Amino acid sequence: MIVVTGATGNIGRSLVEQLVAQGVPVRALTRDPARAGLPAEAEVVRADLSSTASLEALFKGANALFLNLAATRGAHIGDLVAAAVAAGVRRIVLNSSMAVTGVPEDDTAPIAVWHAEAERVVRESGAEWCFVRGGMYATNALMWAAGIRADGLVRGPFPGTTAAPVHEADLAAIAAHALLDPDGTHAGQVYVVTGPAGVTFEEQTAAIGRALGRPEVRFERVSFEEGVTLMEGWGAPREVAEDVLRNFEATVGTEALVTDAVARVTGRPARSFDEWARDHAADFR
């Protein structure tokens, strides 16, 4: 049995679908099972990860755990991991972040701090572990959907922000391999996962326009402060928004880091941003 946290998120949903397709027993944790819309083959369980009293029961009978921090806000990671191990979980795959680099900034940048601490907890848990450090998620572009629907515009301070956006299905595929892992190939491994090529925000916007058949869709530059306000409107705390935008600025005019992790682990090429845009065209209509 594999327990998947964040089962209705972008990565978690894809992971549940991939595991179920392989006939793997899955317990999908969610705050609202009635609205989950997950495959019938999955055991969908209501979970409040902030309640330490009920944690161990969530992991009973499972031997592996996919841990996505986005699903654990309000929870104490140490308590959660300890409960999983006490219940018999012997393998943890952590959805971490490329922001963790092993340099002093890991102790100051909010995103890096959060994930680096989770990595430490998992390493020290006694369970076998694997870290999937995603780069820029292609699904971040979903934040642009309202603007594209309204007037065909994506707004932000740095149109030249460059990254290699990774498709959630590729992150899920790597997690699935690490969770199943019959011979321990992925134990103790840290995978930095990117898409196949660097793409600027302007180019991402154009790719979405092509997927929609709307060539007028374009990126409009705004001030840094306006960019912070936009991100706050999307749910990011101000400190995180400012940190993210500074990271965006630092990539302008650079070459994106591109890794071969998807191909090495899964045996197939990473999906392009154009492919992601076609897969998600309905989200922008």
XYZ file of C-alpha atoms in Angstrom:
285
model
C 0.000 0.000 0.000
C 1.254 3.469 -0.934
C -0.074 6.556 0.837
C -0.221 9.709 -1.289
C -0.524 13.086 0.434
C -1.851 15.975 -1.630
C -3.730 13.441 -3.714
C -5.956 16.031 -5.393
C -3.081 18.368 -6.260
C -1.523 18.400 -9.708
C 1.322 15.989 -8.937
C -0.630 13.861 -6.474
C -3.559 13.324 -8.817
C -1.257 12.245 -11.638
C 0.634 9.946 -9.250
C -2.556 8.285 -8.004
C -3.689 7.731 -11.584
C -0.315 6.265 -12.608
C -0.129 3.913 -9.616
C -3.722 2.739 -10.015
C -3.076 2.078 -13.708
C -0.300 -0.299 -12.629
C -2.579 -2.105 -10.202
C -0.865 -0.713 -7.099
C -2.982 -0.294 -3.924
C -3.183 3.438 -3.130
C -4.530 5.344 -0.146
C -5.195 8.891 -1.321
C -5.343 11.501 1.438
C -7.521 14.545 0.940
C -9.437 17.072 3.000
C -12.654 16.454 1.045
C -13.148 12.911 -0.324
C -16.579 13.777 -1.743
C -15.033 16.270 -4.145
C -11.784 14.427 -4.848
C -12.739 12.961 -8.234
C -10.021 10.303 -7.976
C -10.058 6.850 -9.601
C -12.509 4.442 -8.021
C -9.687 1.940 -7.454
C -7.986 4.261 -4.958
C -8.875 4.238 -1.266
C -9.782 7.889 -0.725
C -9.466 8.944 2.912
C -10.303 12.184 4.682
C -7.153 13.487 6.351
C -6.345 16.325 8.704
C -2.562 16.211 8.799
C -2.451 18.864 11.515
C -4.162 16.496 13.984
C -1.432 14.391 15.579
C -4.003 12.148 17.281
C -5.163 10.659 13.979
C -1.915 10.547 12.021
C -0.764 6.985 12.646
C -4.109 5.530 11.534
C -3.691 7.174 8.124
C -0.554 5.127 7.470
C -1.628 1.778 8.928
C -0.890 -1.066 6.516
C 1.218 1.095 4.179
C 4.847 0.488 3.329
C 5.537 3.668 1.326
C 4.606 7.339 1.478
C 4.617 10.165 -1.054
C 5.046 13.337 0.971
C 4.094 16.628 -0.663
C 4.692 19.625 1.600
C 1.994 21.624 -0.154
C -0.512 19.283 1.504
C 0.985 19.586 4.996
C 0.481 23.248 5.902
C -0.475 23.423 9.541
C 1.134 20.054 10.245
C 4.402 19.382 12.059
C 6.554 17.466 9.583
C 8.452 15.679 12.324
C 5.238 14.362 13.873
C 3.867 13.322 10.492
C 7.001 11.427 9.459
C 7.354 9.818 12.893
C 3.738 8.628 12.747
C 4.279 7.138 9.301
C 7.390 5.246 10.387
C 5.697 4.060 13.596
C 2.835 2.702 11.494
C 5.204 0.654 9.342
C 6.113 2.943 6.435
C 9.603 2.008 5.318
C 10.019 4.190 2.228
C 9.369 7.929 1.869
C 9.530 9.859 -1.379
C 9.572 13.585 -0.658
C 8.435 16.083 -3.255
C 11.137 18.652 -2.533
C 12.420 21.705 -4.421
C 15.346 22.690 -6.596
C 15.659 25.651 -4.199
C 17.522 23.281 -1.859
C 21.119 23.408 -3.041
C 23.266 22.716 0.013
C 24.501 26.311 0.272
C 23.987 28.888 3.079
C 20.959 30.344 1.278
C 19.109 27.160 2.220
C 18.918 28.662 5.717
C 17.432 32.001 4.648
C 15.335 31.725 1.463
C 11.789 30.758 2.588
C 11.150 28.042 0.007
C 14.584 26.493 0.519
C 14.280 26.601 4.315
C 10.929 24.815 4.241
C 12.083 21.996 1.984
C 15.581 21.643 3.467
C 14.076 21.102 6.922
C 11.691 18.465 5.543
C 14.604 16.701 3.833
C 16.502 16.656 7.153
C 13.518 15.156 8.975
C 13.048 12.446 6.358
C 16.776 11.625 6.259
C 16.829 11.185 10.034
C 13.605 9.154 10.181
C 15.202 5.756 9.673
C 13.091 5.136 6.561
C 14.512 4.631 3.096
C 14.178 7.919 1.238
C 14.299 9.591 -2.159
C 13.992 13.332 -2.850
C 12.384 14.639 -6.029
C 13.537 18.251 -6.314
C 11.311 19.850 -8.905
C 12.326 22.970 -10.748
C 9.737 25.429 -12.003
C 6.424 23.607 -12.307
C 4.673 24.050 -15.623
C 1.457 24.235 -13.601
C 2.602 27.592 -12.204
C 1.287 28.984 -15.490
C -2.243 28.169 -14.332
C -2.032 31.369 -12.274
C -2.234 33.238 -15.587
C -5.532 31.639 -16.593
C -7.841 34.440 -15.397
C -5.870 37.114 -17.255
C -5.723 35.071 -20.430
C -9.448 34.421 -20.314
C -10.244 38.073 -19.569
C -8.093 39.950 -22.073
C -5.412 37.637 -23.426
C -2.727 39.120 -21.164
C -0.233 37.614 -18.753
C 1.157 40.231 -16.384
C 4.430 40.181 -14.484
C 7.629 42.156 -13.942
C 10.066 39.836 -15.743
C 8.952 38.538 -19.167
C 12.464 37.187 -19.750
C 12.343 34.869 -16.719
C 13.904 31.655 -17.975
C 13.380 28.128 -16.694
C 12.792 24.606 -17.950
C 9.199 24.023 -16.752
C 8.466 20.455 -15.723
C 5.173 18.678 -16.438
C 3.436 17.345 -13.322
C 3.062 13.936 -15.001
C 6.860 13.665 -15.231
C 7.314 14.515 -11.553
C 4.661 11.936 -10.713
C 6.329 9.319 -12.921
C 9.656 9.737 -11.119
C 7.874 9.521 -7.762
C 6.095 6.341 -8.886
C 9.386 4.692 -9.867
C 10.952 5.655 -6.535
C 7.948 4.450 -4.520
C 7.778 1.067 -6.250
C 11.566 0.522 -6.663
C 11.884 -3.280 -6.319
C 15.686 -3.333 -6.106
C 16.514 -0.166 -4.170
C 17.841 1.740 -7.191
C 16.363 5.022 -5.979
C 17.145 4.721 -2.272
C 19.138 7.722 -1.080
C 18.878 9.446 -4.450
C 18.217 13.148 -5.014
C 16.684 13.879 -8.408
C 16.701 17.444 -9.715
C 13.857 17.385 -12.222
C 13.300 19.853 -15.061
C 11.587 20.026 -18.395
C 13.573 19.388 -21.593
C 14.462 22.981 -22.529
C 14.677 26.535 -21.262
C 11.596 28.649 -21.992
C 10.994 32.298 -21.053
C 7.727 33.545 -19.635
C 7.067 35.269 -22.946
C 7.607 31.979 -24.776
C 5.370 30.110 -22.315
C 2.647 32.678 -22.914
C 2.980 32.222 -26.666
C 2.784 28.432 -26.273
C -0.494 28.773 -24.387
C -1.775 31.073 -27.127
C -0.909 28.449 -29.745
C -2.662 25.726 -27.750
C -5.758 27.921 -27.618
C -5.557 29.091 -31.218
C -5.287 32.663 -29.904
C -2.181 34.358 -31.339
C -3.097 37.608 -29.564
C -2.236 36.158 -26.143
C 0.879 37.967 -24.891
C 2.932 38.918 -21.831
C 2.609 42.461 -20.461
C 5.356 43.810 -18.206
C 4.394 45.441 -14.871
C 6.415 46.805 -11.946
C 7.984 44.621 -9.254
C 5.464 45.890 -6.682
C 2.558 45.110 -9.008
C 4.014 41.653 -9.467
C 4.090 41.116 -5.702
C 0.468 42.215 -5.462
C -0.516 39.794 -8.220
C 1.192 36.900 -6.449
C -0.467 37.812 -3.163
C -3.770 37.651 -5.013
C -2.842 34.121 -6.070
C -2.339 33.160 -2.425
C 1.383 33.677 -1.864
C 2.480 35.397 1.375
C 4.309 38.666 0.654
C 7.685 37.330 1.819
C 7.389 34.326 -0.472
C 6.173 36.471 -3.395
C 9.156 38.807 -3.091
C 11.576 35.869 -2.846
C 10.059 34.186 -5.905
C 10.184 37.374 -7.982
C 13.823 38.002 -7.052
C 14.576 34.460 -8.192
C 12.715 35.149 -11.441
C 14.768 38.298 -12.017
C 18.025 36.419 -11.485
C 17.261 34.082 -14.397
C 16.720 36.806 -17.024
C 19.333 36.474 -19.757
C 20.664 33.187 -18.407
C 20.478 29.619 -19.661
C 18.053 27.434 -17.768
C 19.308 24.410 -15.908
C 18.165 21.335 -17.822
C 18.590 17.858 -16.382
C 18.015 14.402 -17.803
C 16.371 13.044 -14.649
C 13.064 12.229 -16.361
C 14.734 10.212 -19.100
C 17.144 8.470 -16.693
C 14.464 7.387 -14.255
C 11.481 6.749 -16.513
C 13.136 5.840 -19.811
C 11.149 8.442 -21.781
C 11.891 12.058 -22.692
C 10.584 14.867 -20.519
C 7.398 16.482 -21.807
C 7.795 19.932 -23.360
C 5.966 23.069 -22.254
C 4.092 23.048 -25.576
C 2.809 19.586 -24.703
C 1.810 20.809 -21.243
C -0.052 23.766 -22.777
C -1.990 21.440 -25.072
C -2.813 19.130 -22.149
C -4.163 22.096 -20.163
C -5.775 24.179 -22.896
C -9.201 23.738 -21.285
C -7.925 25.431 -18.106
C -7.355 28.682 -20.023
C -10.694 28.801 -21.846
